[in-house]
Amino acid sequence: MERASIYSLISKRINKIWRIAATGLCFSIFGLGALCLTFIVFPFVTWSISEQKKREMRVQSIIQRSFAFFCSTMRFFGAIDYEFVGESALQQDRNCMIVANHPSLIDYVLIASRLPQCDCLVKAAIWHNPFMKGIVKAAGYIPNRDPESLLDACNERLDEGNVLLIFPEGTRTTPGVKSKLQRGAAQIAVRTQTDLRMVHITVEPSFLTKQTKWYQVPDTKPFFRVEVKDKIEIESFLLEADSPTTAARQLNRHLADVIFPIQEKCGNSI
């Protein structure tokens, strides 16, 4: 028993070291790929396609395939594993907001890897990131800056039949701390009168959180579960409320209940 226990500990230690190396390799590939897309692929797309909408759709399609490759690479090297539940419903959505919780760094990558077209609301800091600036600009993503221009941009994209991905927490979830949603997603949904598709992401054990570095991998392989939930129809909230502000407030409370299941809330309150 003692020898078997020692072998087990050694095996787990080797596996963890391997996952650290695999994670570093995958993120190095991601960084090099982002630079290649920014300085080679996307400039060529810009030169070859003059119409902005077609150009952005082509860029987003390239991003989808690139992210799918990255996710598959992480799985292949054993850095992570993952599954999607209800993926087909997500891929059929049009003129819809996708609202998801945000437990890890790669939540956006996982969701976008399944969507050939996916606009995204991104924080202003990403526009100054050398790895991401060229990508978000070429894809036509929407910067989270001035509220008025933000709402106009979201409304324009949604009117075109696009899907828009938003993380209403605004930042990655802190494990063990009860999350609070910002009202941005609810306000956009109410003002643009757009339905919402809910997505709930879990990762066990926690990985790539805001508090940890990429090399701080858990003792066991992280498993991501991306569950596509029902669509929320905005009309009922508009009819029941006496003003858009009230409708947004009620919708935000409902989003919190859907995004964070009861069992998760109970776990966070312990």
CSV table of N, CA, C and O in Angstrom, one decimal, residues 136-256:
chain,number,residue,atom,x,y,z
A,136,VAL,N,-9.7,42.5,-32.0
A,136,VAL,CA,-11.0,43.1,-31.7
A,136,VAL,C,-11.4,44.2,-32.6
A,136,VAL,O,-12.6,44.4,-33.0
A,137,LYS,N,-10.4,44.9,-33.1
A,137,LYS,CA,-10.7,46.0,-34.1
A,137,LYS,C,-11.1,45.4,-35.4
A,137,LYS,O,-12.1,45.8,-36.0
A,138,ALA,N,-10.4,44.4,-35.9
A,138,ALA,CA,-10.7,43.8,-37.2
A,138,ALA,C,-12.1,43.1,-37.2
A,138,ALA,O,-12.8,43.1,-38.2
A,139,ALA,N,-12.4,42.5,-36.0
A,139,ALA,CA,-13.7,41.8,-35.9
A,139,ALA,C,-14.9,42.7,-35.7
A,139,ALA,O,-16.0,42.3,-35.8
A,140,GLY,N,-14.6,44.0,-35.5
A,140,GLY,CA,-15.7,45.0,-35.3
A,140,GLY,C,-16.3,44.8,-33.9
A,140,GLY,O,-17.5,45.2,-33.7
A,141,TYR,N,-15.6,44.3,-32.9
A,141,TYR,CA,-16.2,44.2,-31.6
A,141,TYR,C,-16.5,45.6,-31.0
A,141,TYR,O,-15.9,46.6,-31.4
A,142,ILE,N,-17.3,45.6,-30.0
A,142,ILE,CA,-17.8,46.9,-29.5
A,142,ILE,C,-17.1,47.3,-28.2
A,142,ILE,O,-17.2,46.5,-27.2
A,143,PRO,N,-16.4,48.4,-28.1
A,143,PRO,CA,-15.7,48.8,-26.9
A,143,PRO,C,-16.7,49.3,-25.9
A,143,PRO,O,-17.7,50.0,-26.2
A,144,ASN,N,-16.5,48.9,-24.6
A,144,ASN,CA,-17.4,49.4,-23.5
A,144,ASN,C,-16.9,50.7,-23.0
A,144,ASN,O,-16.2,50.8,-22.0
A,145,ARG,N,-17.3,51.8,-23.7
A,145,ARG,CA,-16.9,53.1,-23.4
A,145,ARG,C,-18.1,54.0,-23.1
A,145,ARG,O,-18.7,53.8,-22.1
A,146,ASP,N,-18.4,54.9,-24.0
A,146,ASP,CA,-19.5,55.9,-23.8
A,146,ASP,C,-20.8,55.1,-23.8
A,146,ASP,O,-21.1,54.4,-24.8
A,147,PRO,N,-21.7,55.2,-22.8
A,147,PRO,CA,-22.9,54.5,-22.8
A,147,PRO,C,-23.8,54.7,-24.0
A,147,PRO,O,-24.5,53.8,-24.5
A,148,GLU,N,-23.9,56.0,-24.5
A,148,GLU,CA,-24.8,56.3,-25.6
A,148,GLU,C,-24.3,55.6,-26.9
A,148,GLU,O,-25.1,55.0,-27.6
A,149,SER,N,-23.0,55.8,-27.2
A,149,SER,CA,-22.5,55.2,-28.4
A,149,SER,C,-22.5,53.6,-28.3
A,149,SER,O,-22.7,52.9,-29.3
A,150,LEU,N,-22.3,53.1,-27.1
A,150,LEU,CA,-22.4,51.7,-26.9
A,150,LEU,C,-23.7,51.1,-27.2
A,150,LEU,O,-23.9,50.1,-27.9
A,151,LEU,N,-24.8,51.8,-26.7
A,151,LEU,CA,-26.1,51.4,-27.0
A,151,LEU,C,-26.5,51.4,-28.5
A,151,LEU,O,-27.1,50.5,-29.0
A,152,ASP,N,-26.1,52.5,-29.1
A,152,ASP,CA,-26.3,52.6,-30.6
A,152,ASP,C,-25.6,51.5,-31.3
A,152,ASP,O,-26.2,50.9,-32.3
A,153,ALA,N,-24.4,51.2,-31.0
A,153,ALA,CA,-23.6,50.2,-31.7
A,153,ALA,C,-24.3,48.8,-31.5
A,153,ALA,O,-24.4,48.0,-32.4
A,154,CYS,N,-24.7,48.5,-30.2
A,154,CYS,CA,-25.3,47.2,-29.9
A,154,CYS,C,-26.6,47.1,-30.7
A,154,CYS,O,-26.9,46.0,-31.3
A,155,ASN,N,-27.4,48.2,-30.7
A,155,ASN,CA,-28.7,48.2,-31.4
A,155,ASN,C,-28.5,47.9,-32.9
A,155,ASN,O,-29.3,47.2,-33.6
A,156,GLU,N,-27.5,48.5,-33.5
A,156,GLU,CA,-27.2,48.4,-34.9
A,156,GLU,C,-26.9,46.9,-35.3
A,156,GLU,O,-27.4,46.4,-36.2
A,157,ARG,N,-26.0,46.3,-34.4
A,157,ARG,CA,-25.6,45.0,-34.7
A,157,ARG,C,-26.7,44.0,-34.5
A,157,ARG,O,-26.9,43.0,-35.3
A,158,LEU,N,-27.5,44.2,-33.5
A,158,LEU,CA,-28.7,43.3,-33.3
A,158,LEU,C,-29.7,43.4,-34.4
A,158,LEU,O,-30.3,42.4,-34.7
A,159,ASP,N,-29.9,44.6,-34.9
A,159,ASP,CA,-30.9,44.8,-35.9
A,159,ASP,C,-30.5,44.1,-37.2
A,159,ASP,O,-31.3,43.8,-38.1
A,160,GLU,N,-29.2,43.9,-37.3
A,160,GLU,CA,-28.7,43.2,-38.5
A,160,GLU,C,-28.8,41.6,-38.4
A,160,GLU,O,-28.4,40.9,-39.3
A,161,GLY,N,-29.3,41.2,-37.2
A,161,GLY,CA,-29.5,39.8,-37.0
A,161,GLY,C,-28.3,39.1,-36.3
A,161,GLY,O,-28.3,37.9,-36.2
A,162,ASN,N,-27.4,39.9,-35.8
A,162,ASN,CA,-26.2,39.3,-35.2
A,162,ASN,C,-26.5,38.8,-33.8
A,162,ASN,O,-27.5,39.2,-33.2
A,163,VAL,N,-25.6,38.0,-33.2
A,163,VAL,CA,-25.6,37.7,-31.8
A,163,VAL,C,-24.5,38.4,-31.1
A,163,VAL,O,-23.4,38.7,-31.7
A,164,LEU,N,-24.8,38.8,-29.9
A,164,LEU,CA,-23.9,39.7,-29.1
A,164,LEU,C,-23.6,39.0,-27.8
A,164,LEU,O,-24.5,38.7,-27.0
A,165,LEU,N,-22.3,38.7,-27.5
A,165,LEU,CA,-21.9,38.0,-26.2
A,165,LEU,C,-21.5,39.0,-25.2
A,165,LEU,O,-20.7,39.9,-25.4
A,166,ILE,N,-22.2,38.9,-24.0
A,166,ILE,CA,-21.9,39.8,-22.9
A,166,ILE,C,-21.7,39.0,-21.6
A,166,ILE,O,-22.4,38.0,-21.3
A,167,PHE,N,-20.7,39.4,-20.8
A,167,PHE,CA,-20.5,38.8,-19.4
A,167,PHE,C,-21.0,39.9,-18.4
A,167,PHE,O,-20.2,40.8,-18.2
A,168,PRO,N,-22.2,39.8,-17.9
A,168,PRO,CA,-22.7,40.9,-17.1
A,168,PRO,C,-22.0,41.1,-15.7
A,168,PRO,O,-22.2,42.1,-15.1
A,169,GLU,N,-21.2,40.1,-15.3
A,169,GLU,CA,-20.4,40.4,-14.1
A,169,GLU,C,-19.3,41.4,-14.3
A,169,GLU,O,-18.9,42.0,-13.3
A,170,GLY,N,-18.9,41.6,-15.6
A,170,GLY,CA,-17.9,42.6,-15.9
A,170,GLY,C,-16.5,42.2,-15.7
A,170,GLY,O,-15.6,42.8,-16.2
A,171,THR,N,-16.3,41.1,-14.9
A,171,THR,CA,-15.0,40.6,-14.7
A,171,THR,C,-15.1,39.1,-14.3
A,171,THR,O,-16.2,38.7,-14.1
A,172,ARG,N,-14.0,38.4,-14.2
A,172,ARG,CA,-14.1,37.0,-13.8
A,172,ARG,C,-14.6,36.9,-12.3
A,172,ARG,O,-14.3,37.7,-11.5
A,173,THR,N,-15.3,35.8,-12.1
A,173,THR,CA,-15.8,35.4,-10.8
A,173,THR,C,-14.7,35.1,-9.8
A,173,THR,O,-13.7,34.5,-10.2
A,174,THR,N,-14.9,35.5,-8.6
A,174,THR,CA,-14.0,35.2,-7.5
A,174,THR,C,-14.5,33.9,-6.8
A,174,THR,O,-15.6,34.0,-6.3
A,175,PRO,N,-13.8,32.8,-6.9
A,175,PRO,CA,-14.3,31.6,-6.2
A,175,PRO,C,-14.6,31.8,-4.7
A,175,PRO,O,-13.8,32.4,-4.0
A,176,GLY,N,-15.8,31.3,-4.3
A,176,GLY,CA,-16.2,31.5,-2.9
A,176,GLY,C,-16.8,32.8,-2.5
A,176,GLY,O,-17.2,33.0,-1.4
A,177,VAL,N,-16.9,33.7,-3.5
A,177,VAL,CA,-17.5,35.0,-3.2
A,177,VAL,C,-18.7,35.1,-4.1
A,177,VAL,O,-18.7,34.9,-5.3
A,178,LYS,N,-19.8,35.5,-3.5
A,178,LYS,CA,-21.1,35.7,-4.2
A,178,LYS,C,-21.0,36.8,-5.2
A,178,LYS,O,-20.5,37.9,-5.0
A,179,SER,N,-21.3,36.4,-6.5
A,179,SER,CA,-21.2,37.3,-7.6
A,179,SER,C,-22.3,38.3,-7.7
A,179,SER,O,-23.5,38.0,-7.2
A,180,LYS,N,-22.1,39.5,-8.2
A,180,LYS,CA,-23.1,40.5,-8.4
A,180,LYS,C,-23.0,41.0,-9.8
A,180,LYS,O,-22.0,41.3,-10.4
A,181,LEU,N,-24.2,41.0,-10.5
A,181,LEU,CA,-24.2,41.4,-11.9
A,181,LEU,C,-24.4,42.9,-12.0
A,181,LEU,O,-25.1,43.6,-11.3
A,182,GLN,N,-23.6,43.4,-13.0
A,182,GLN,CA,-23.8,44.8,-13.4
A,182,GLN,C,-25.1,44.9,-14.2
A,182,GLN,O,-25.5,43.9,-14.8
A,183,ARG,N,-25.7,46.1,-14.4
A,183,ARG,CA,-26.9,46.2,-15.1
A,183,ARG,C,-26.8,46.4,-16.6
A,183,ARG,O,-27.8,46.6,-17.3
A,184,GLY,N,-25.5,46.5,-17.1
A,184,GLY,CA,-25.3,46.8,-18.5
A,184,GLY,C,-26.1,45.9,-19.4
A,184,GLY,O,-26.7,46.3,-20.4
A,185,ALA,N,-26.0,44.5,-19.2
A,185,ALA,CA,-26.6,43.6,-20.1
A,185,ALA,C,-28.1,43.8,-20.1
A,185,ALA,O,-28.8,43.8,-21.1
A,186,ALA,N,-28.7,43.9,-18.9
A,186,ALA,CA,-30.1,44.1,-18.8
A,186,ALA,C,-30.6,45.4,-19.4
A,186,ALA,O,-31.6,45.5,-20.1
A,187,GLN,N,-29.8,46.5,-19.3
A,187,GLN,CA,-30.2,47.7,-19.9
A,187,GLN,C,-30.1,47.7,-21.4
A,187,GLN,O,-31.0,48.2,-22.1
A,188,ILE,N,-29.1,47.0,-22.0
A,188,ILE,CA,-29.0,46.8,-23.4
A,188,ILE,C,-30.2,46.0,-23.9
A,188,ILE,O,-30.8,46.3,-24.9
A,189,ALA,N,-30.5,44.9,-23.2
A,189,ALA,CA,-31.7,44.1,-23.7
A,189,ALA,C,-33.0,44.8,-23.7
A,189,ALA,O,-33.8,44.7,-24.6
A,190,VAL,N,-33.2,45.6,-22.6
A,190,VAL,CA,-34.4,46.4,-22.5
A,190,VAL,C,-34.5,47.5,-23.6
A,190,VAL,O,-35.5,47.7,-24.3
A,191,ARG,N,-33.4,48.3,-23.7
A,191,ARG,CA,-33.4,49.4,-24.6
A,191,ARG,C,-33.5,48.9,-26.1
A,191,ARG,O,-34.0,49.7,-26.9
A,192,THR,N,-32.9,47.8,-26.4
A,192,THR,CA,-32.9,47.3,-27.8
A,192,THR,C,-34.1,46.3,-28.0
A,192,THR,O,-34.2,45.8,-29.1
A,193,GLN,N,-34.8,45.9,-26.9
A,193,GLN,CA,-35.9,45.0,-27.0
A,193,GLN,C,-35.4,43.6,-27.6
A,193,GLN,O,-36.0,43.1,-28.6
A,194,THR,N,-34.3,43.1,-27.0
A,194,THR,CA,-33.7,41.9,-27.5
A,194,THR,C,-33.8,40.7,-26.5
A,194,THR,O,-33.6,40.9,-25.3
A,195,ASP,N,-34.2,39.6,-27.0
A,195,ASP,CA,-34.2,38.4,-26.2
A,195,ASP,C,-32.8,37.9,-25.8
A,195,ASP,O,-31.8,38.3,-26.5
A,196,LEU,N,-32.7,37.2,-24.7
A,196,LEU,CA,-31.4,36.7,-24.2
A,196,LEU,C,-31.3,35.2,-24.1
A,196,LEU,O,-32.2,34.6,-23.6
A,197,ARG,N,-30.2,34.7,-24.6
A,197,ARG,CA,-29.9,33.3,-24.5
A,197,ARG,C,-28.9,33.1,-23.3
A,197,ARG,O,-27.8,33.7,-23.3
A,198,MET,N,-29.3,32.3,-22.3
A,198,MET,CA,-28.4,32.2,-21.1
A,198,MET,C,-27.4,31.0,-21.3
A,198,MET,O,-27.8,30.0,-21.8
A,199,VAL,N,-26.2,31.3,-20.8
A,199,VAL,CA,-25.2,30.2,-20.8
A,199,VAL,C,-24.6,30.2,-19.4
A,199,VAL,O,-24.2,31.2,-18.9
A,200,HIS,N,-24.5,29.0,-18.9
A,200,HIS,CA,-23.8,28.8,-17.6
A,200,HIS,C,-22.6,28.0,-17.7
A,200,HIS,O,-22.6,26.9,-18.2
A,201,ILE,N,-21.5,28.5,-17.2
A,201,ILE,CA,-20.2,27.8,-17.3
A,201,ILE,C,-19.7,27.4,-15.9
A,201,ILE,O,-19.7,28.2,-15.0
A,202,THR,N,-19.3,26.2,-15.8
A,202,THR,CA,-18.7,25.7,-14.5
A,202,THR,C,-17.3,25.1,-14.9
A,202,THR,O,-17.1,24.6,-16.0
A,203,VAL,N,-16.4,25.2,-14.0
A,203,VAL,CA,-15.1,24.6,-14.1
A,203,VAL,C,-14.6,24.0,-12.8
A,203,VAL,O,-14.6,24.7,-11.8
A,204,GLU,N,-14.4,22.7,-12.8
A,204,GLU,CA,-13.9,22.1,-11.6
A,204,GLU,C,-12.6,21.3,-11.9
A,204,GLU,O,-12.6,20.5,-12.8
A,205,PRO,N,-11.6,21.5,-11.0
A,205,PRO,CA,-11.5,22.6,-10.0
A,205,PRO,C,-11.3,23.9,-10.7
A,205,PRO,O,-11.1,24.0,-11.9
A,206,SER,N,-11.4,25.0,-10.0
A,206,SER,CA,-11.3,26.3,-10.6
A,206,SER,C,-9.9,26.5,-11.2
A,206,SER,O,-8.9,26.0,-10.7
A,207,PHE,N,-9.9,27.3,-12.3
A,207,PHE,CA,-8.7,27.4,-13.1
A,207,PHE,C,-8.7,28.7,-13.9
A,207,PHE,O,-9.8,29.2,-14.3
A,208,LEU,N,-7.6,29.4,-14.0
A,208,LEU,CA,-7.5,30.7,-14.7
A,208,LEU,C,-8.4,31.7,-14.2
A,208,LEU,O,-9.1,32.4,-15.0
A,209,THR,N,-8.5,31.8,-12.9
A,209,THR,CA,-9.3,32.8,-12.3
A,209,THR,C,-8.6,34.1,-12.2
A,209,THR,O,-7.4,34.2,-12.6
A,210,LYS,N,-9.2,35.2,-11.8
A,210,LYS,CA,-8.6,36.5,-11.7
A,210,LYS,C,-7.5,36.5,-10.7
A,210,LYS,O,-6.6,37.3,-10.8
A,211,GLN,N,-7.6,35.6,-9.7
A,211,GLN,CA,-6.6,35.7,-8.6
A,211,GLN,C,-5.4,34.8,-8.8
A,211,GLN,O,-4.4,34.8,-8.0
A,212,THR,N,-5.4,34.0,-9.9
A,212,THR,CA,-4.3,33.0,-10.1
A,212,THR,C,-3.6,33.3,-11.5
A,212,THR,O,-4.2,33.8,-12.4
A,213,LYS,N,-2.3,32.9,-11.5
A,213,LYS,CA,-1.5,33.0,-12.7
A,213,LYS,C,-1.8,31.7,-13.6
A,213,LYS,O,-2.3,30.7,-13.1
A,214,TRP,N,-1.4,31.8,-14.8
A,214,TRP,CA,-1.6,30.7,-15.7
A,214,TRP,C,-0.9,29.4,-15.3
A,214,TRP,O,-1.4,28.3,-15.5
A,215,TYR,N,0.2,29.5,-14.6
A,215,TYR,CA,1.0,28.4,-14.2
A,215,TYR,C,0.6,27.8,-12.9
A,215,TYR,O,1.1,26.8,-12.5
A,216,GLN,N,-0.4,28.4,-12.2
A,216,GLN,CA,-0.9,27.9,-11.0
A,216,GLN,C,-2.1,26.9,-11.3
A,216,GLN,O,-3.2,27.2,-11.0
A,217,VAL,N,-1.7,25.8,-11.8
A,217,VAL,CA,-2.7,24.8,-12.2
A,217,VAL,C,-3.2,24.0,-11.0
A,217,VAL,O,-2.4,23.8,-10.0
A,218,PRO,N,-4.4,23.5,-11.0
A,218,PRO,CA,-4.9,22.7,-9.8
A,218,PRO,C,-4.2,21.3,-9.9
A,218,PRO,O,-3.6,20.9,-10.8
A,219,ASP,N,-4.5,20.5,-8.8
A,219,ASP,CA,-3.9,19.2,-8.7
A,219,ASP,C,-4.5,18.2,-9.7
A,219,ASP,O,-3.8,17.2,-10.1
A,220,THR,N,-5.7,18.4,-10.1
A,220,THR,CA,-6.3,17.6,-11.1
A,220,THR,C,-6.7,18.4,-12.3
A,220,THR,O,-6.9,19.6,-12.3
A,221,LYS,N,-6.9,17.7,-13.5
A,221,LYS,CA,-7.2,18.4,-14.7
A,221,LYS,C,-8.5,19.2,-14.6
A,221,LYS,O,-9.6,18.6,-14.2
A,222,PRO,N,-8.6,20.5,-15.0
A,222,PRO,CA,-9.8,21.2,-14.9
A,222,PRO,C,-10.8,20.7,-16.0
A,222,PRO,O,-10.4,20.4,-17.1
A,223,PHE,N,-12.1,20.7,-15.6
A,223,PHE,CA,-13.1,20.3,-16.6
A,223,PHE,C,-14.1,21.4,-16.7
A,223,PHE,O,-14.7,21.8,-15.7
A,224,PHE,N,-14.3,21.9,-17.9
A,224,PHE,CA,-15.2,23.0,-18.2
A,224,PHE,C,-16.5,22.4,-18.7
A,224,PHE,O,-16.5,21.6,-19.6
A,225,ARG,N,-17.6,22.9,-18.2
A,225,ARG,CA,-19.0,22.5,-18.7
A,225,ARG,C,-19.7,23.7,-19.1
A,225,ARG,O,-20.0,24.6,-18.2
A,226,VAL,N,-20.0,23.8,-20.4
A,226,VAL,CA,-20.7,25.0,-20.9
A,226,VAL,C,-22.1,24.5,-21.2
A,226,VAL,O,-22.4,23.8,-22.2
A,227,GLU,N,-23.1,25.0,-20.4
A,227,GLU,CA,-24.5,24.6,-20.6
A,227,GLU,C,-25.3,25.7,-21.1
A,227,GLU,O,-25.4,26.8,-20.5
A,228,VAL,N,-25.9,25.5,-22.3
A,228,VAL,CA,-26.8,26.5,-23.0
A,228,VAL,C,-28.2,26.3,-22.4
A,228,VAL,O,-28.8,25.3,-22.5
A,229,LYS,N,-28.7,27.4,-21.8
A,229,LYS,CA,-30.0,27.3,-21.1
A,229,LYS,C,-31.1,27.9,-22.0
A,229,LYS,O,-30.8,28.3,-23.2
A,230,ASP,N,-32.3,28.0,-21.5
A,230,ASP,CA,-33.4,28.5,-22.3
A,230,ASP,C,-33.2,30.0,-22.6
A,230,ASP,O,-32.4,30.7,-21.9
A,231,LYS,N,-33.9,30.5,-23.6
A,231,LYS,CA,-33.9,31.9,-24.0
A,231,LYS,C,-34.9,32.6,-23.1
A,231,LYS,O,-36.0,32.1,-22.8
A,232,ILE,N,-34.5,33.8,-22.7
A,232,ILE,CA,-35.4,34.7,-22.0
A,232,ILE,C,-36.1,35.7,-22.9
A,232,ILE,O,-35.3,36.4,-23.6
A,233,GLU,N,-37.4,35.8,-23.0
A,233,GLU,CA,-38.1,36.7,-23.8
A,233,GLU,C,-38.2,38.0,-23.1
A,233,GLU,O,-38.8,38.1,-22.0
A,234,ILE,N,-37.8,39.1,-23.8
A,234,ILE,CA,-37.8,40.4,-23.1
A,234,ILE,C,-39.1,41.0,-23.0
A,234,ILE,O,-39.4,41.9,-22.2
A,235,GLU,N,-40.1,40.6,-23.9
A,235,GLU,CA,-41.4,41.2,-24.0
A,235,GLU,C,-42.1,41.2,-22.6
A,235,GLU,O,-42.8,42.2,-22.2
A,236,SER,N,-42.1,40.1,-21.9
A,236,SER,CA,-42.8,39.9,-20.7
A,236,SER,C,-42.3,41.0,-19.6
A,236,SER,O,-43.1,41.5,-18.8
A,237,PHE,N,-41.0,41.2,-19.6
A,237,PHE,CA,-40.5,42.2,-18.7
A,237,PHE,C,-40.9,43.6,-19.0
A,237,PHE,O,-41.1,44.5,-18.1
A,238,LEU,N,-41.0,43.9,-20.3
A,238,LEU,CA,-41.4,45.2,-20.8
A,238,LEU,C,-42.9,45.5,-20.5
A,238,LEU,O,-43.3,46.6,-20.1
A,239,LEU,N,-43.7,44.4,-20.6
A,239,LEU,CA,-45.1,44.6,-20.3
A,239,LEU,C,-45.4,44.7,-18.8
A,239,LEU,O,-46.4,45.4,-18.5
A,240,GLU,N,-44.7,44.0,-18.0
A,240,GLU,CA,-45.0,44.0,-16.5
A,240,GLU,C,-44.4,45.3,-15.8
A,240,GLU,O,-44.9,45.6,-14.7
A,241,ALA,N,-43.4,46.0,-16.4
A,241,ALA,CA,-42.8,47.1,-15.7
A,241,ALA,C,-43.4,48.4,-16.2
A,241,ALA,O,-44.0,48.5,-17.3
A,242,ASP,N,-43.4,49.4,-15.3
A,242,ASP,CA,-43.9,50.7,-15.6
A,242,ASP,C,-42.9,51.7,-16.3
A,242,ASP,O,-43.3,52.8,-16.7
A,243,SER,N,-41.7,51.2,-16.4
A,243,SER,CA,-40.7,52.0,-17.1
A,243,SER,C,-39.5,51.1,-17.5
A,243,SER,O,-39.3,50.0,-17.0
A,244,PRO,N,-38.7,51.6,-18.5
A,244,PRO,CA,-37.5,50.8,-18.9
A,244,PRO,C,-36.6,50.5,-17.7
A,244,PRO,O,-35.9,49.4,-17.6
A,245,THR,N,-36.4,51.5,-16.8
A,245,THR,CA,-35.5,51.3,-15.7
A,245,THR,C,-36.0,50.2,-14.8
A,245,THR,O,-35.2,49.3,-14.3
A,246,THR,N,-37.3,50.1,-14.5
A,246,THR,CA,-37.8,49.1,-13.7
A,246,THR,C,-37.7,47.7,-14.4
A,246,THR,O,-37.4,46.7,-13.7
A,247,ALA,N,-38.0,47.7,-15.7
A,247,ALA,CA,-37.8,46.5,-16.4
A,247,ALA,C,-36.4,45.9,-16.4
A,247,ALA,O,-36.2,44.7,-16.2
A,248,ALA,N,-35.4,46.8,-16.5
A,248,ALA,CA,-34.0,46.4,-16.5
A,248,ALA,C,-33.6,45.9,-15.1
A,248,ALA,O,-32.9,44.9,-15.0
A,249,ARG,N,-34.2,46.5,-14.0
A,249,ARG,CA,-33.9,46.1,-12.7
A,249,ARG,C,-34.5,44.7,-12.4
A,249,ARG,O,-33.8,43.8,-11.9
A,250,GLN,N,-35.7,44.4,-12.9
A,250,GLN,CA,-36.3,43.1,-12.7
A,250,GLN,C,-35.6,42.1,-13.6
A,250,GLN,O,-35.4,40.9,-13.1
A,251,LEU,N,-35.2,42.4,-14.8
A,251,LEU,CA,-34.5,41.5,-15.6
A,251,LEU,C,-33.2,41.1,-15.0
A,251,LEU,O,-32.8,40.0,-15.1
A,252,ASN,N,-32.5,42.1,-14.5
A,252,ASN,CA,-31.2,41.8,-13.9
A,252,ASN,C,-31.3,40.8,-12.7
A,252,ASN,O,-30.4,39.9,-12.6
A,253,ARG,N,-32.3,41.0,-11.9
A,253,ARG,CA,-32.5,40.0,-10.8
A,253,ARG,C,-32.8,38.6,-11.4
A,253,ARG,O,-32.3,37.6,-10.8
A,254,HIS,N,-33.5,38.5,-12.4
A,254,HIS,CA,-33.9,37.3,-13.0
A,254,HIS,C,-32.6,36.6,-13.6
A,254,HIS,O,-32.4,35.4,-13.5
A,255,LEU,N,-31.7,37.5,-14.3
A,255,LEU,CA,-30.5,36.9,-14.8
A,255,LEU,C,-29.6,36.3,-13.8
A,255,LEU,O,-29.0,35.3,-14.0
A,256,ALA,N,-29.6,37.0,-12.6
A,256,ALA,CA,-28.7,36.4,-11.5
A,256,ALA,C,-29.2,35.1,-11.1
A,256,ALA,O,-28.4,34.2,-10.8
